[in-house]
mmCIF file of C-alpha atoms and ligand atoms in Angstrom:
data_model
loop_
_atom_site.group_PDB
_atom_site.id
_atom_site.type_symbol
_atom_site.label_atom_id
_atom_site.label_comp_id
_atom_site.label_asym_id
_atom_site.label_seq_id
_atom_site.Cartn_x
_atom_site.Cartn_y
_atom_site.Cartn_z
ATOM 1 C CA UNK A 1 85.955 96.366 79.621
ATOM 2 C CA UNK A 2 85.851 99.982 80.733
ATOM 3 C CA UNK A 3 88.794 101.289 82.622
ATOM 4 C CA UNK A 4 88.542 104.576 84.379
ATOM 5 C CA UNK A 5 90.936 106.614 86.445
ATOM 6 C CA UNK A 6 89.771 109.140 88.952
ATOM 7 C CA UNK A 7 92.106 111.173 91.050
ATOM 8 C CA UNK A 8 92.354 114.662 92.408
ATOM 9 C CA UNK A 9 94.265 117.385 94.102
ATOM 10 C CA UNK A 10 93.213 120.239 96.383
ATOM 11 C CA UNK A 11 93.874 123.665 94.833
ATOM 12 C CA UNK A 12 95.539 125.544 97.680
ATOM 13 C CA UNK A 13 98.607 126.795 95.810
ATOM 14 C CA UNK A 14 101.036 126.010 93.036
ATOM 15 C CA UNK A 15 102.196 122.414 92.789
ATOM 16 C CA UNK A 16 105.690 121.376 93.814
ATOM 17 C CA UNK A 17 108.210 118.581 93.334
ATOM 18 C CA UNK A 18 106.528 116.563 96.090
ATOM 19 C CA UNK A 19 103.288 116.503 94.085
ATOM 20 C CA UNK A 20 105.277 115.508 91.030
ATOM 21 C CA UNK A 21 107.043 112.604 92.677
ATOM 22 C CA UNK A 22 104.010 111.400 94.661
ATOM 23 C CA UNK A 23 101.310 111.761 92.033
ATOM 24 C CA UNK A 24 101.768 113.739 88.810
ATOM 25 C CA UNK A 25 104.541 111.551 87.399
ATOM 26 C CA UNK A 26 102.340 108.486 87.728
ATOM 27 C CA UNK A 27 99.298 110.307 86.322
ATOM 28 C CA UNK A 28 101.246 111.258 83.206
ATOM 29 C CA UNK A 29 102.481 107.685 82.748
ATOM 30 C CA UNK A 30 98.950 106.295 83.079
ATOM 31 C CA UNK A 31 97.627 108.917 80.672
ATOM 32 C CA UNK A 32 100.235 107.885 78.128
ATOM 33 C CA UNK A 33 99.238 104.217 78.322
ATOM 34 C CA UNK A 34 96.055 105.292 76.518
ATOM 35 C CA UNK A 35 94.091 102.489 78.166
ATOM 36 C CA UNK A 36 92.083 104.596 80.551
ATOM 37 C CA UNK A 37 89.572 107.356 80.468
ATOM 38 C CA UNK A 38 91.135 109.720 83.022
ATOM 39 C CA UNK A 39 89.443 112.270 85.239
ATOM 40 C CA UNK A 40 91.715 114.711 87.045
ATOM 41 C CA UNK A 41 89.672 116.460 89.680
ATOM 42 C CA UNK A 42 90.520 119.934 90.924
ATOM 43 C CA UNK A 43 88.981 119.531 94.367
ATOM 44 C CA UNK A 44 88.013 123.118 95.179
ATOM 45 C CA UNK A 45 85.203 122.048 97.539
ATOM 46 C CA UNK A 46 87.576 119.881 99.528
ATOM 47 C CA UNK A 47 90.024 122.804 99.612
ATOM 48 C CA UNK A 48 87.385 124.638 101.648
ATOM 49 C CA UNK A 49 87.961 122.186 104.504
ATOM 50 C CA UNK A 50 91.117 124.171 105.286
ATOM 51 C CA UNK A 51 90.737 127.386 103.277
ATOM 52 C CA UNK A 52 87.189 128.520 103.953
ATOM 53 C CA UNK A 53 88.478 131.946 105.010
ATOM 54 C CA UNK A 54 90.771 132.257 102.012
ATOM 55 C CA UNK A 55 88.503 131.820 98.977
ATOM 56 C CA UNK A 56 90.691 133.990 96.743
ATOM 57 C CA UNK A 57 93.613 131.620 97.362
ATOM 58 C CA UNK A 58 91.513 128.751 96.038
ATOM 59 C CA UNK A 59 90.333 130.793 93.081
ATOM 60 C CA UNK A 60 93.877 131.571 92.020
ATOM 61 C CA UNK A 61 95.125 128.089 92.753
ATOM 62 C CA UNK A 62 92.565 126.469 90.446
ATOM 63 C CA UNK A 63 94.218 128.208 87.518
ATOM 64 C CA UNK A 64 97.730 127.485 88.774
ATOM 65 C CA UNK A 65 96.963 123.799 89.285
ATOM 66 C CA UNK A 66 95.567 123.440 85.779
ATOM 67 C CA UNK A 67 98.677 125.169 84.394
ATOM 68 C CA UNK A 68 100.845 122.792 86.436
ATOM 69 C CA UNK A 69 98.872 119.808 85.127
ATOM 70 C CA UNK A 70 99.533 120.869 81.542
ATOM 71 C CA UNK A 71 103.134 121.769 82.348
ATOM 72 C CA UNK A 72 103.917 118.203 83.447
ATOM 73 C CA UNK A 73 102.341 116.831 80.286
ATOM 74 C CA UNK A 74 98.721 116.059 81.149
ATOM 75 C CA UNK A 75 96.826 116.841 77.980
ATOM 76 C CA UNK A 76 93.176 117.905 78.183
ATOM 77 C CA UNK A 77 92.942 118.119 74.390
ATOM 78 C CA UNK A 78 93.080 114.306 74.221
ATOM 79 C CA UNK A 79 89.619 112.744 74.037
ATOM 80 C CA UNK A 80 90.237 110.484 77.048
ATOM 81 C CA UNK A 81 91.646 113.158 79.386
ATOM 82 C CA UNK A 82 89.292 115.338 81.417
ATOM 83 C CA UNK A 83 90.025 118.112 83.889
ATOM 84 C CA UNK A 84 87.070 118.425 86.261
ATOM 85 C CA UNK A 85 86.208 121.246 88.652
ATOM 86 C CA UNK A 86 84.618 119.720 91.731
ATOM 87 C CA UNK A 87 82.201 122.542 92.617
ATOM 88 C CA UNK A 88 80.683 122.324 89.141
ATOM 89 C CA UNK A 89 79.482 118.777 89.780
ATOM 90 C CA UNK A 90 76.445 119.115 92.063
ATOM 91 C CA UNK A 91 75.912 115.341 91.871
ATOM 92 C CA UNK A 92 78.968 115.023 94.128
ATOM 93 C CA UNK A 93 77.245 116.964 96.880
ATOM 94 C CA UNK A 94 74.128 114.855 96.506
ATOM 95 C CA UNK A 95 76.031 111.588 96.644
ATOM 96 C CA UNK A 96 78.008 112.810 99.672
ATOM 97 C CA UNK A 97 74.741 113.437 101.509
ATOM 98 C CA UNK A 98 73.422 109.940 100.789
ATOM 99 C CA UNK A 99 76.730 108.331 101.738
ATOM 100 C CA UNK A 100 76.800 110.336 104.963
ATOM 101 C CA UNK A 101 73.656 108.470 106.031
ATOM 102 C CA UNK A 102 75.264 105.038 105.817
ATOM 103 C CA UNK A 103 78.805 105.778 107.026
ATOM 104 C CA UNK A 104 79.266 105.433 110.792
ATOM 105 C CA UNK A 105 80.810 108.619 112.162
ATOM 106 C CA UNK A 106 83.354 106.537 114.067
ATOM 107 C CA UNK A 107 84.924 105.582 110.740
ATOM 108 C CA UNK A 108 85.711 109.215 110.028
ATOM 109 C CA UNK A 109 87.214 109.720 113.494
ATOM 110 C CA UNK A 110 89.247 106.549 113.106
ATOM 111 C CA UNK A 111 90.654 107.406 109.659
ATOM 112 C CA UNK A 112 94.461 107.640 110.110
ATOM 113 C CA UNK A 113 94.890 110.652 107.809
ATOM 114 C CA UNK A 114 92.068 112.518 109.590
ATOM 115 C CA UNK A 115 93.648 111.672 112.946
ATOM 116 C CA UNK A 116 97.022 113.010 111.883
ATOM 117 C CA UNK A 117 95.451 116.192 110.521
ATOM 118 C CA UNK A 118 93.361 116.714 113.674
ATOM 119 C CA UNK A 119 96.495 116.456 115.796
ATOM 120 C CA UNK A 120 97.929 119.501 114.002
ATOM 121 C CA UNK A 121 94.763 121.564 114.126
ATOM 122 C CA UNK A 122 94.362 124.256 116.750
ATOM 123 C CA UNK A 123 90.650 124.931 116.394
ATOM 124 C CA UNK A 124 87.593 122.699 116.504
ATOM 125 C CA UNK A 125 87.163 120.866 113.169
ATOM 126 C CA UNK A 126 84.141 121.688 111.018
ATOM 127 C CA UNK A 127 81.513 119.141 110.027
ATOM 128 C CA UNK A 128 82.786 119.419 106.448
ATOM 129 C CA UNK A 129 86.310 118.577 107.518
ATOM 130 C CA UNK A 130 85.254 115.575 109.588
ATOM 131 C CA UNK A 131 83.376 113.968 106.729
ATOM 132 C CA UNK A 132 85.717 114.810 103.878
ATOM 133 C CA UNK A 133 86.685 111.151 103.428
ATOM 134 C CA UNK A 134 82.990 110.466 102.785
ATOM 135 C CA UNK A 135 82.879 113.183 100.170
ATOM 136 C CA UNK A 136 86.117 111.885 98.684
ATOM 137 C CA UNK A 137 84.451 108.483 98.374
ATOM 138 C CA UNK A 138 81.701 110.233 96.396
ATOM 139 C CA UNK A 139 84.358 111.850 94.149
ATOM 140 C CA UNK A 140 85.672 108.431 93.311
ATOM 141 C CA UNK A 141 82.551 106.272 93.178
ATOM 142 C CA UNK A 142 80.570 108.726 91.097
ATOM 143 C CA UNK A 143 82.780 107.554 88.221
ATOM 144 C CA UNK A 144 81.562 103.987 88.486
ATOM 145 C CA UNK A 145 80.708 102.370 85.184
ATOM 146 C CA UNK A 146 77.098 101.314 85.594
ATOM 147 C CA UNK A 147 76.031 98.567 85.735
ATOM 148 C CA UNK A 148 79.314 97.334 87.240
ATOM 149 C CA UNK A 149 80.875 94.445 85.344
ATOM 150 C CA UNK A 150 82.999 91.833 87.144
ATOM 151 C CA UNK A 151 86.261 92.919 85.496
ATOM 152 C CA UNK A 152 85.728 96.655 85.698
ATOM 153 C CA UNK A 153 87.385 98.719 88.354
ATOM 154 C CA UNK A 154 88.254 102.273 89.142
ATOM 155 C CA UNK A 155 91.903 103.049 89.535
ATOM 156 C CA UNK A 156 92.886 105.862 91.895
ATOM 157 C CA UNK A 157 96.543 106.873 91.542
ATOM 158 C CA UNK A 158 97.499 108.888 94.633
ATOM 159 C CA UNK A 159 100.246 109.779 97.064
ATOM 160 C CA UNK A 160 100.768 107.395 99.990
ATOM 161 C CA UNK A 161 98.926 109.598 102.524
ATOM 162 C CA UNK A 162 95.710 109.192 100.518
ATOM 163 C CA UNK A 163 95.552 105.409 100.707
ATOM 164 C CA UNK A 164 93.304 105.280 103.827
ATOM 165 C CA UNK A 165 90.784 107.446 101.963
ATOM 166 C CA UNK A 166 90.707 105.131 98.962
ATOM 167 C CA UNK A 167 90.236 102.124 101.244
ATOM 168 C CA UNK A 168 87.425 104.015 102.933
ATOM 169 C CA UNK A 169 85.807 104.591 99.522
ATOM 170 C CA UNK A 170 86.053 100.872 98.723
ATOM 171 C CA UNK A 171 84.380 100.089 102.067
ATOM 172 C CA UNK A 172 81.621 102.619 101.448
ATOM 173 C CA UNK A 173 80.970 101.021 98.055
ATOM 174 C CA UNK A 174 80.661 97.640 99.790
ATOM 175 C CA UNK A 175 78.347 99.032 102.470
ATOM 176 C CA UNK A 176 76.112 100.613 99.853
ATOM 177 C CA UNK A 177 76.074 97.551 97.619
ATOM 178 C CA UNK A 178 75.224 95.244 100.541
ATOM 179 C CA UNK A 179 72.280 97.393 101.532
ATOM 180 C CA UNK A 180 70.854 98.428 98.197
ATOM 181 C CA UNK A 181 72.201 96.027 95.584
ATOM 182 C CA UNK A 182 75.229 96.097 93.330
ATOM 183 C CA UNK A 183 75.652 99.716 92.256
ATOM 184 C CA UNK A 184 79.265 100.768 92.724
ATOM 185 C CA UNK A 185 82.452 99.404 91.249
ATOM 186 C CA UNK A 186 85.492 98.291 93.177
ATOM 187 C CA UNK A 187 88.117 100.985 93.484
ATOM 188 C CA UNK A 188 91.797 100.535 94.052
ATOM 189 C CA UNK A 189 94.583 102.870 95.100
ATOM 190 C CA UNK A 190 97.797 102.959 93.126
ATOM 191 C CA UNK A 191 100.851 104.486 94.770
ATOM 192 C CA UNK A 192 103.924 105.498 92.777
ATOM 193 C CA UNK A 193 107.277 103.798 93.205
ATOM 194 C CA UNK A 194 109.017 106.698 94.872
ATOM 195 C CA UNK A 195 106.167 107.767 97.137
ATOM 196 C CA UNK A 196 106.937 110.688 99.356
ATOM 197 C CA UNK A 197 109.582 113.337 98.758
ATOM 198 C CA UNK A 198 111.454 114.818 101.727
ATOM 199 C CA UNK A 199 111.355 118.575 102.180
ATOM 200 C CA UNK A 200 114.310 120.844 101.431
ATOM 201 C CA UNK A 201 114.719 121.118 105.214
ATOM 202 C CA UNK A 202 115.044 117.352 105.599
ATOM 203 C CA UNK A 203 111.573 116.939 107.132
ATOM 204 C CA UNK A 204 109.651 113.836 106.122
ATOM 205 C CA UNK A 205 107.375 115.585 103.671
ATOM 206 C CA UNK A 206 107.607 118.412 101.164
ATOM 207 C CA UNK A 207 104.627 120.587 102.004
ATOM 208 C CA UNK A 208 103.737 124.190 101.413
ATOM 209 C CA UNK A 209 102.634 124.636 105.009
ATOM 210 C CA UNK A 210 106.151 123.670 106.110
ATOM 211 C CA UNK A 211 107.792 126.134 103.653
ATOM 212 C CA UNK A 212 110.176 123.454 102.432
ATOM 213 C CA UNK A 213 109.133 123.186 98.801
ATOM 214 C CA UNK A 214 110.470 123.684 95.299
ATOM 215 C CA UNK A 215 107.568 124.623 93.050
ATOM 216 C CA UNK A 216 107.279 123.352 89.495
ATOM 217 C CA UNK A 217 107.035 126.971 88.366
ATOM 218 C CA UNK A 218 110.017 128.273 90.365
ATOM 219 C CA UNK A 219 112.621 130.040 88.216
ATOM 220 C CA UNK A 220 116.183 128.795 87.822
ATOM 221 C CA UNK A 221 117.235 131.536 90.191
ATOM 222 C CA UNK A 222 114.635 130.526 92.812
ATOM 223 C CA UNK A 223 115.864 126.945 92.621
ATOM 224 C CA UNK A 224 119.468 127.982 93.031
ATOM 225 C CA UNK A 225 118.629 130.024 96.127
ATOM 226 C CA UNK A 226 116.536 127.271 97.705
ATOM 227 C CA UNK A 227 119.147 124.590 97.065
ATOM 228 C CA UNK A 228 121.895 126.771 98.596
ATOM 229 C CA UNK A 229 119.862 126.880 101.811
ATOM 230 C CA UNK A 230 118.991 123.196 101.823
ATOM 231 C CA UNK A 231 119.533 121.148 104.930
ATOM 232 C CA UNK A 232 122.536 118.812 104.758
ATOM 233 C CA UNK A 233 124.172 116.337 107.095
ATOM 234 C CA UNK A 234 124.963 118.416 110.241
ATOM 235 C CA UNK A 235 128.000 116.247 110.932
ATOM 236 C CA UNK A 236 129.607 117.198 107.646
ATOM 237 C CA UNK A 237 130.923 120.644 108.435
ATOM 238 C CA UNK A 238 134.047 120.776 106.318
ATOM 239 C CA UNK A 239 134.315 119.430 102.786
ATOM 240 C CA UNK A 240 136.557 116.549 103.853
ATOM 241 C CA UNK A 241 134.354 115.392 106.737
ATOM 242 C CA UNK A 242 132.756 112.037 105.950
ATOM 243 C CA UNK A 243 129.036 112.523 105.223
ATOM 244 C CA UNK A 244 125.892 110.471 105.698
ATOM 245 C CA UNK A 245 124.172 110.652 102.312
ATOM 246 C CA UNK A 246 121.247 108.465 103.362
ATOM 247 C CA UNK A 247 120.101 111.183 105.752
ATOM 248 C CA UNK A 248 120.758 114.082 103.389
ATOM 249 C CA UNK A 249 117.916 115.529 101.279
ATOM 250 C CA UNK A 250 120.420 116.856 98.726
ATOM 251 C CA UNK A 251 121.584 113.295 98.086
ATOM 252 C CA UNK A 252 117.990 112.050 97.932
ATOM 253 C CA UNK A 253 117.082 114.619 95.291
ATOM 254 C CA UNK A 254 120.182 113.667 93.274
ATOM 255 C CA UNK A 255 118.991 110.083 93.371
ATOM 256 C CA UNK A 256 115.481 110.924 92.161
ATOM 257 C CA UNK A 257 116.112 113.670 89.626
ATOM 258 C CA UNK A 258 119.668 112.985 88.469
ATOM 259 C CA UNK A 259 120.973 110.955 85.562
ATOM 260 C CA UNK A 260 123.463 108.122 85.783
ATOM 261 C CA UNK A 261 126.143 110.626 84.879
ATOM 262 C CA UNK A 262 125.315 113.099 87.641
ATOM 263 C CA UNK A 263 124.491 110.475 90.266
ATOM 264 C CA UNK A 264 127.116 107.785 89.990
ATOM 265 C CA UNK A 265 129.858 107.904 92.617
ATOM 266 C CA UNK A 266 128.028 110.519 94.660
ATOM 267 C CA UNK A 267 127.351 108.222 97.610
ATOM 268 C CA UNK A 268 130.941 107.092 97.938
ATOM 269 C CA UNK A 269 132.411 110.546 97.336
ATOM 270 C CA UNK A 270 130.232 112.023 100.095
ATOM 271 C CA UNK A 271 130.968 109.224 102.547
ATOM 272 C CA UNK A 272 134.715 109.334 102.027
ATOM 273 C CA UNK A 273 134.873 113.108 102.271
ATOM 274 C CA UNK A 274 135.934 113.574 98.661
ATOM 275 C CA UNK A 275 132.888 115.648 97.773
ATOM 276 C CA UNK A 276 131.819 118.784 99.605
ATOM 277 C CA UNK A 277 128.255 119.967 100.118
ATOM 278 C CA UNK A 278 128.736 123.192 98.159
ATOM 279 C CA UNK A 279 129.780 121.353 95.032
ATOM 280 C CA UNK A 280 127.102 118.721 95.549
ATOM 281 C CA UNK A 281 124.481 121.465 95.807
ATOM 282 C CA UNK A 282 125.738 123.268 92.714
ATOM 283 C CA UNK A 283 125.315 120.108 90.699
ATOM 284 C CA UNK A 284 121.862 119.572 92.199
ATOM 285 C CA UNK A 285 120.797 123.056 91.075
ATOM 286 C CA UNK A 286 121.794 122.101 87.532
ATOM 287 C CA UNK A 287 120.062 118.739 87.772
ATOM 288 C CA UNK A 288 116.819 120.276 89.008
ATOM 289 C CA UNK A 289 116.868 123.083 86.489
ATOM 290 C CA UNK A 290 117.412 120.593 83.671
ATOM 291 C CA UNK A 291 114.455 118.635 84.943
ATOM 292 C CA UNK A 292 112.250 121.713 85.350
ATOM 293 C CA UNK A 293 113.141 123.495 82.091
ATOM 294 C CA UNK A 294 110.732 121.622 79.807
ATOM 295 C CA UNK A 295 108.019 121.909 82.487
ATOM 296 C CA UNK A 296 108.539 125.679 82.666
ATOM 297 C CA UNK A 297 108.401 125.942 78.890
ATOM 298 C CA UNK A 298 105.144 124.028 78.623
ATOM 299 C CA UNK A 299 103.701 126.180 81.402
ATOM 300 C CA UNK A 300 104.504 129.351 79.465
ATOM 301 C CA UNK A 301 102.650 128.020 76.455
ATOM 302 C CA UNK A 302 99.741 126.869 78.643
ATOM 303 C CA UNK A 303 99.326 130.386 80.001
ATOM 304 C CA UNK A 304 98.006 131.353 76.554
ATOM 305 C CA UNK A 305 95.546 128.454 76.468
ATOM 306 C CA UNK A 306 91.810 128.451 77.324
ATOM 307 C CA UNK A 307 92.049 126.994 80.828
ATOM 308 C CA UNK A 308 88.357 127.643 81.566
ATOM 309 C CA UNK A 309 87.266 125.807 78.415
ATOM 310 C CA UNK A 310 89.289 122.747 79.415
ATOM 311 C CA UNK A 311 87.510 122.696 82.765
ATOM 312 C CA UNK A 312 84.103 123.187 81.149
ATOM 313 C CA UNK A 313 84.481 120.339 78.669
ATOM 314 C CA UNK A 314 86.054 117.969 81.213
ATOM 315 C CA UNK A 315 83.330 118.723 83.749
ATOM 316 C CA UNK A 316 80.622 118.204 81.091
ATOM 317 C CA UNK A 317 81.857 114.668 80.506
ATOM 318 C CA UNK A 318 82.048 114.064 84.269
ATOM 319 C CA UNK A 319 78.440 115.209 84.726
ATOM 320 C CA UNK A 320 77.227 112.918 81.977
ATOM 321 C CA UNK A 321 78.603 109.985 83.973
ATOM 322 C CA UNK A 322 77.462 111.531 87.260
ATOM 323 C CA UNK A 323 73.855 111.795 86.149
ATOM 324 C CA UNK A 324 73.869 108.203 85.036
ATOM 325 C CA UNK A 325 75.295 107.077 88.383
ATOM 326 C CA UNK A 326 72.840 109.202 90.369
ATOM 327 C CA UNK A 327 69.875 107.731 88.464
ATOM 328 C CA UNK A 328 71.075 104.302 89.582
ATOM 329 C CA UNK A 329 71.673 105.477 93.162
ATOM 330 C CA UNK A 330 68.241 107.072 93.508
ATOM 331 C CA UNK A 331 66.649 103.983 92.098
ATOM 332 C CA UNK A 332 68.561 101.696 94.450
ATOM 333 C CA UNK A 333 67.556 103.864 97.432
ATOM 334 C CA UNK A 334 63.921 104.087 96.300
ATOM 335 C CA UNK A 335 64.288 107.818 95.799
ATOM 336 C CA UNK A 336 62.944 107.705 92.257
ATOM 337 C CA UNK A 337 59.378 107.137 93.547
ATOM 338 C CA UNK A 338 57.853 105.120 90.745
ATOM 339 C CA UNK A 339 54.751 104.615 92.899
ATOM 340 C CA UNK A 340 53.957 108.343 92.819
ATOM 341 C CA UNK A 341 53.928 108.299 89.065
ATOM 342 C CA UNK A 342 52.042 105.045 88.693
ATOM 343 C CA UNK A 343 49.168 105.442 86.259
ATOM 344 C CA UNK A 344 45.787 105.335 87.936
ATOM 345 C CA UNK A 345 47.507 105.152 91.361
HETATM 346 N N1 LIG B 401 92.438 114.491 99.191
HETATM 347 C C1 LIG B 401 93.210 114.701 97.993
HETATM 348 C C2 LIG B 401 94.404 115.612 98.361
HETATM 349 O O1 LIG B 401 94.422 116.203 99.413
HETATM 350 C C3 LIG B 401 92.423 115.347 96.896
HETATM 351 C C4 LIG B 401 91.250 114.555 96.404
HETATM 352 C C5 LIG B 401 89.948 114.968 96.417
HETATM 353 C C6 LIG B 401 91.265 113.261 95.806
HETATM 354 N N2 LIG B 401 89.149 114.031 95.872
HETATM 355 C C7 LIG B 401 89.908 112.966 95.480
HETATM 356 C C8 LIG B 401 92.262 112.310 95.521
HETATM 357 C C9 LIG B 401 89.547 111.752 94.912
HETATM 358 C C10 LIG B 401 91.888 111.113 94.940
HETATM 359 C C11 LIG B 401 90.547 110.826 94.643
HETATM 360 O O2 LIG B 401 95.295 115.770 97.566
#
């Protein structure tokens, strides 16, 4: 039984704690199970859906994302771990085109993540943006093991906001298979236990565009400054005021990143007014810096490593699979034209 993992991230900047909690932590755990061949896609083409006028940002971010991958413990020197650069896999573009012929446009417009993103956009969306879930389906399904065996599946570990896209990919696989015969494997989303991390400002999501992030590569000093400015319960003005930890991002971070020693009693002490926000924040700075220290150290080492070579060898392996899949796709869609090459025809 072949087990493959395919997942990806758009290189638009350095990665932050939200990426760690929502995705990277789970990726590292799955890597360490040693049961899967894992493909971590740096989705530079998909990054163009929002950054087409900022190509140098993407260029820089590709390197930063790979450094962040290594910093959190993903290891491209293992034989089963591959870092893949999306634009180096032309088969993805080809498969996207074929998929775009069978996917009703209404499915793209109805995709909940697309809808939410459109609502925040102030210009007319591009064609590329509108069909990015179709191209994301190609990213995933290209890694099908062919021919698909009943027990094989593709696992796609992602943050919660990506789930509609993975379901879309599973539907596209079904649509294709119904039309042209069994070609693509089932794919399944896997969402981490913690899911989404609130921003430092208390907003629902940590996101660079909201400027409420702590980056994995931030220095101890950066972290201290950001934590000092973090949003806290507005009703807790003085130390002795009773707080509402459930609504406080500082408390939430303590819960996720702290140890039993640093976390226990915190809820009660905040609620009863025994613990002030300044002290609570000081401890959080320590907690976060303890968590980030080994990540920072690995990143420093990674900066000396051959990032480009990792991407080349990972992408080579991806293309080997991609070419195999595309042979099957062309055959299924009668695009291999055996009749043209028939002897004496
Ligand atoms: N859309 C994902 C994001 O914004 C990135 C991505 C591209 C992806 N291709 C993928 C995720 C395939 C999972 C599978 O982070």
